[in-house]
């Protein structure tokens, strides 16, 4: 049974920083594609950043490149992906979700920001910048 548990988020003023974490339990392999998506009210879901944990390859949306950073770490049986969000803007306000699949195909230049096909999702955490 795969479980993704998100933490972090909250409120910030423009220019400030927040950190989101997604702890992953249950994958039989340490290699998987982890993507952070966000959805603002009245808008579609947007891929923000992704990482292939096997090779540490990272992907970023143009809207966050240079401000957001995705990293991965492993501690005993728990893998955690962290999204560090710097220089926050009001347009970063959204519900943020992590999603993961243990297939390299989900993390490529053309696929990383697509939200369909993910079987494993976090519960979502709100980020508000104002």
PDB file of C-alpha atoms in Angstrom:
ATOM      1  CA  UNK A   1       0.000   0.000   0.000  1.00  0.00           C
ATOM      2  CA  UNK A   2       1.535   3.288  -1.162  1.00  0.00           C
ATOM      3  CA  UNK A   3       0.945   6.390   0.902  1.00  0.00           C
ATOM      4  CA  UNK A   4       1.999   9.998   0.317  1.00  0.00           C
ATOM      5  CA  UNK A   5       1.848  12.316   3.309  1.00  0.00           C
ATOM      6  CA  UNK A   6       2.241  16.037   2.750  1.00  0.00           C
ATOM      7  CA  UNK A   7       3.306  18.631   5.290  1.00  0.00           C
ATOM      8  CA  UNK A   8       4.193  22.289   5.260  1.00  0.00           C
ATOM      9  CA  UNK A   9       2.428  25.062   3.434  1.00  0.00           C
ATOM     10  CA  UNK A  10       0.472  27.851   5.055  1.00  0.00           C
ATOM     11  CA  UNK A  11       0.474  31.596   4.565  1.00  0.00           C
ATOM     12  CA  UNK A  12       3.258  33.918   3.515  1.00  0.00           C
ATOM     13  CA  UNK A  13       3.766  37.433   2.292  1.00  0.00           C
ATOM     14  CA  UNK A  14       5.127  38.142  -1.168  1.00  0.00           C
ATOM     15  CA  UNK A  15       8.857  37.575  -1.257  1.00  0.00           C
ATOM     16  CA  UNK A  16       8.861  35.134   1.617  1.00  0.00           C
ATOM     17  CA  UNK A  17       9.577  31.410   1.532  1.00  0.00           C
ATOM     18  CA  UNK A  18       7.701  28.243   2.373  1.00  0.00           C
ATOM     19  CA  UNK A  19       8.655  24.592   2.280  1.00  0.00           C
ATOM     20  CA  UNK A  20       6.457  21.648   1.386  1.00  0.00           C
ATOM     21  CA  UNK A  21       7.362  18.040   2.086  1.00  0.00           C
ATOM     22  CA  UNK A  22       5.936  14.792   0.782  1.00  0.00           C
ATOM     23  CA  UNK A  23       6.862  11.600   2.596  1.00  0.00           C
ATOM     24  CA  UNK A  24       6.448   8.475   0.504  1.00  0.00           C
ATOM     25  CA  UNK A  25       5.745   5.063   1.973  1.00  0.00           C
ATOM     26  CA  UNK A  26       5.223   1.717   0.320  1.00  0.00           C
ATOM     27  CA  UNK A  27       7.101   1.748  -2.967  1.00  0.00           C
ATOM     28  CA  UNK A  28       9.190  -1.374  -3.413  1.00  0.00           C
ATOM     29  CA  UNK A  29      11.827   0.633  -5.239  1.00  0.00           C
ATOM     30  CA  UNK A  30      13.580   3.839  -4.235  1.00  0.00           C
ATOM     31  CA  UNK A  31      13.292   5.049  -7.845  1.00  0.00           C
ATOM     32  CA  UNK A  32      10.122   6.883  -8.762  1.00  0.00           C
ATOM     33  CA  UNK A  33       8.861  10.064 -10.352  1.00  0.00           C
ATOM     34  CA  UNK A  34       7.577  12.621  -7.865  1.00  0.00           C
ATOM     35  CA  UNK A  35       5.694  15.641  -9.160  1.00  0.00           C
ATOM     36  CA  UNK A  36       4.252  18.605  -7.345  1.00  0.00           C
ATOM     37  CA  UNK A  37       1.037  19.959  -8.850  1.00  0.00           C
ATOM     38  CA  UNK A  38      -0.989  22.958  -7.820  1.00  0.00           C
ATOM     39  CA  UNK A  39      -4.520  24.098  -8.444  1.00  0.00           C
ATOM     40  CA  UNK A  40      -5.827  27.578  -7.845  1.00  0.00           C
ATOM     41  CA  UNK A  41      -9.553  28.271  -7.524  1.00  0.00           C
ATOM     42  CA  UNK A  42     -11.218  28.225 -10.918  1.00  0.00           C
ATOM     43  CA  UNK A  43      -8.079  26.991 -12.696  1.00  0.00           C
ATOM     44  CA  UNK A  44      -6.799  23.679 -13.920  1.00  0.00           C
ATOM     45  CA  UNK A  45      -4.111  21.635 -12.249  1.00  0.00           C
ATOM     46  CA  UNK A  46      -0.597  22.769 -13.114  1.00  0.00           C
ATOM     47  CA  UNK A  47       2.642  20.847 -12.858  1.00  0.00           C
ATOM     48  CA  UNK A  48       5.098  22.852 -10.779  1.00  0.00           C
ATOM     49  CA  UNK A  49       8.191  20.683 -10.314  1.00  0.00           C
ATOM     50  CA  UNK A  50       9.219  17.064 -10.591  1.00  0.00           C
ATOM     51  CA  UNK A  51      12.134  14.839  -9.745  1.00  0.00           C
ATOM     52  CA  UNK A  52      13.188  11.376 -10.800  1.00  0.00           C
ATOM     53  CA  UNK A  53      14.626  10.046  -7.571  1.00  0.00           C
ATOM     54  CA  UNK A  54      16.788   7.486  -9.377  1.00  0.00           C
ATOM     55  CA  UNK A  55      18.975  10.029 -11.114  1.00  0.00           C
ATOM     56  CA  UNK A  56      17.970  13.262  -9.397  1.00  0.00           C
ATOM     57  CA  UNK A  57      16.848  14.748 -12.715  1.00  0.00           C
ATOM     58  CA  UNK A  58      14.650  17.761 -11.996  1.00  0.00           C
ATOM     59  CA  UNK A  59      11.943  19.567 -13.959  1.00  0.00           C
ATOM     60  CA  UNK A  60      10.389  22.983 -13.347  1.00  0.00           C
ATOM     61  CA  UNK A  61       7.560  25.033 -14.767  1.00  0.00           C
ATOM     62  CA  UNK A  62       8.692  28.306 -16.307  1.00  0.00           C
ATOM     63  CA  UNK A  63       6.596  30.180 -13.764  1.00  0.00           C
ATOM     64  CA  UNK A  64       8.660  28.865 -10.835  1.00  0.00           C
ATOM     65  CA  UNK A  65      12.088  28.169 -12.317  1.00  0.00           C
ATOM     66  CA  UNK A  66      14.758  29.942 -10.301  1.00  0.00           C
ATOM     67  CA  UNK A  67      12.436  30.364  -7.321  1.00  0.00           C
ATOM     68  CA  UNK A  68      11.386  26.808  -6.447  1.00  0.00           C
ATOM     69  CA  UNK A  69      13.672  23.880  -5.764  1.00  0.00           C
ATOM     70  CA  UNK A  70      12.754  20.199  -5.473  1.00  0.00           C
ATOM     71  CA  UNK A  71      14.997  17.803  -3.585  1.00  0.00           C
ATOM     72  CA  UNK A  72      14.839  14.232  -2.394  1.00  0.00           C
ATOM     73  CA  UNK A  73      16.183  12.500   0.684  1.00  0.00           C
ATOM     74  CA  UNK A  74      16.059   9.067   2.226  1.00  0.00           C
ATOM     75  CA  UNK A  75      15.940   8.198   5.890  1.00  0.00           C
ATOM     76  CA  UNK A  76      15.608   4.516   6.756  1.00  0.00           C
ATOM     77  CA  UNK A  77      12.346   3.342   5.203  1.00  0.00           C
ATOM     78  CA  UNK A  78      11.042   6.804   4.369  1.00  0.00           C
ATOM     79  CA  UNK A  79      11.719   8.766   1.215  1.00  0.00           C
ATOM     80  CA  UNK A  80      10.863  12.453   1.302  1.00  0.00           C
ATOM     81  CA  UNK A  81      10.655  14.995  -1.467  1.00  0.00           C
ATOM     82  CA  UNK A  82      10.835  18.644  -0.479  1.00  0.00           C
ATOM     83  CA  UNK A  83       9.677  21.653  -2.466  1.00  0.00           C
ATOM     84  CA  UNK A  84      11.392  24.808  -1.302  1.00  0.00           C
ATOM     85  CA  UNK A  85       9.497  27.861  -2.516  1.00  0.00           C
ATOM     86  CA  UNK A  86      11.380  31.160  -2.429  1.00  0.00           C
ATOM     87  CA  UNK A  87      10.371  34.643  -3.549  1.00  0.00           C
ATOM     88  CA  UNK A  88       6.714  33.734  -3.342  1.00  0.00           C
ATOM     89  CA  UNK A  89       4.191  35.661  -5.387  1.00  0.00           C
ATOM     90  CA  UNK A  90       0.432  36.041  -4.959  1.00  0.00           C
ATOM     91  CA  UNK A  91      -0.023  33.940  -8.102  1.00  0.00           C
ATOM     92  CA  UNK A  92       1.597  31.013  -6.278  1.00  0.00           C
ATOM     93  CA  UNK A  93      -1.528  30.789  -4.128  1.00  0.00           C
ATOM     94  CA  UNK A  94      -3.060  27.368  -4.681  1.00  0.00           C
ATOM     95  CA  UNK A  95      -3.644  23.936  -3.244  1.00  0.00           C
ATOM     96  CA  UNK A  96      -0.482  21.915  -3.739  1.00  0.00           C
ATOM     97  CA  UNK A  97      -0.461  18.154  -4.271  1.00  0.00           C
ATOM     98  CA  UNK A  98       2.369  15.670  -4.569  1.00  0.00           C
ATOM     99  CA  UNK A  99       1.979  12.648  -6.801  1.00  0.00           C
ATOM    100  CA  UNK A 100       4.273   9.719  -7.460  1.00  0.00           C
ATOM    101  CA  UNK A 101       4.606   6.778  -9.824  1.00  0.00           C
ATOM    102  CA  UNK A 102       7.440   4.246  -9.913  1.00  0.00           C
ATOM    103  CA  UNK A 103       8.002   4.599 -13.646  1.00  0.00           C
ATOM    104  CA  UNK A 104      10.681   6.606 -15.399  1.00  0.00           C
ATOM    105  CA  UNK A 105       8.237   7.483 -18.190  1.00  0.00           C
ATOM    106  CA  UNK A 106       6.432   9.890 -15.890  1.00  0.00           C
ATOM    107  CA  UNK A 107       9.557  12.010 -15.586  1.00  0.00           C
ATOM    108  CA  UNK A 108      10.605  13.184 -19.005  1.00  0.00           C
ATOM    109  CA  UNK A 109      10.798  16.520 -20.750  1.00  0.00           C
ATOM    110  CA  UNK A 110       7.410  15.932 -22.372  1.00  0.00           C
ATOM    111  CA  UNK A 111       5.535  14.077 -19.640  1.00  0.00           C
ATOM    112  CA  UNK A 112       6.571  15.404 -16.251  1.00  0.00           C
ATOM    113  CA  UNK A 113       3.799  17.994 -15.937  1.00  0.00           C
ATOM    114  CA  UNK A 114       0.905  15.785 -17.031  1.00  0.00           C
ATOM    115  CA  UNK A 115      -1.409  14.889 -14.178  1.00  0.00           C
ATOM    116  CA  UNK A 116      -3.169  11.857 -15.626  1.00  0.00           C
ATOM    117  CA  UNK A 117      -2.165   8.314 -14.797  1.00  0.00           C
ATOM    118  CA  UNK A 118      -0.891   9.000 -11.296  1.00  0.00           C
ATOM    119  CA  UNK A 119      -2.290   6.422  -8.903  1.00  0.00           C
ATOM    120  CA  UNK A 120      -0.671   7.876  -5.804  1.00  0.00           C
ATOM    121  CA  UNK A 121      -1.494  11.342  -4.482  1.00  0.00           C
ATOM    122  CA  UNK A 122      -0.915  13.290  -1.315  1.00  0.00           C
ATOM    123  CA  UNK A 123      -3.805  14.839   0.557  1.00  0.00           C
ATOM    124  CA  UNK A 124      -3.035  18.389  -0.575  1.00  0.00           C
ATOM    125  CA  UNK A 125      -1.817  21.408   1.342  1.00  0.00           C
ATOM    126  CA  UNK A 126      -2.851  25.035   0.937  1.00  0.00           C
ATOM    127  CA  UNK A 127      -0.369  27.796   0.136  1.00  0.00           C
ATOM    128  CA  UNK A 128      -1.603  31.369   0.378  1.00  0.00           C
ATOM    129  CA  UNK A 129       0.532  34.348  -0.566  1.00  0.00           C
ATOM    130  CA  UNK A 130      -0.884  37.780   0.184  1.00  0.00           C
TER     131      UNK A 130
END
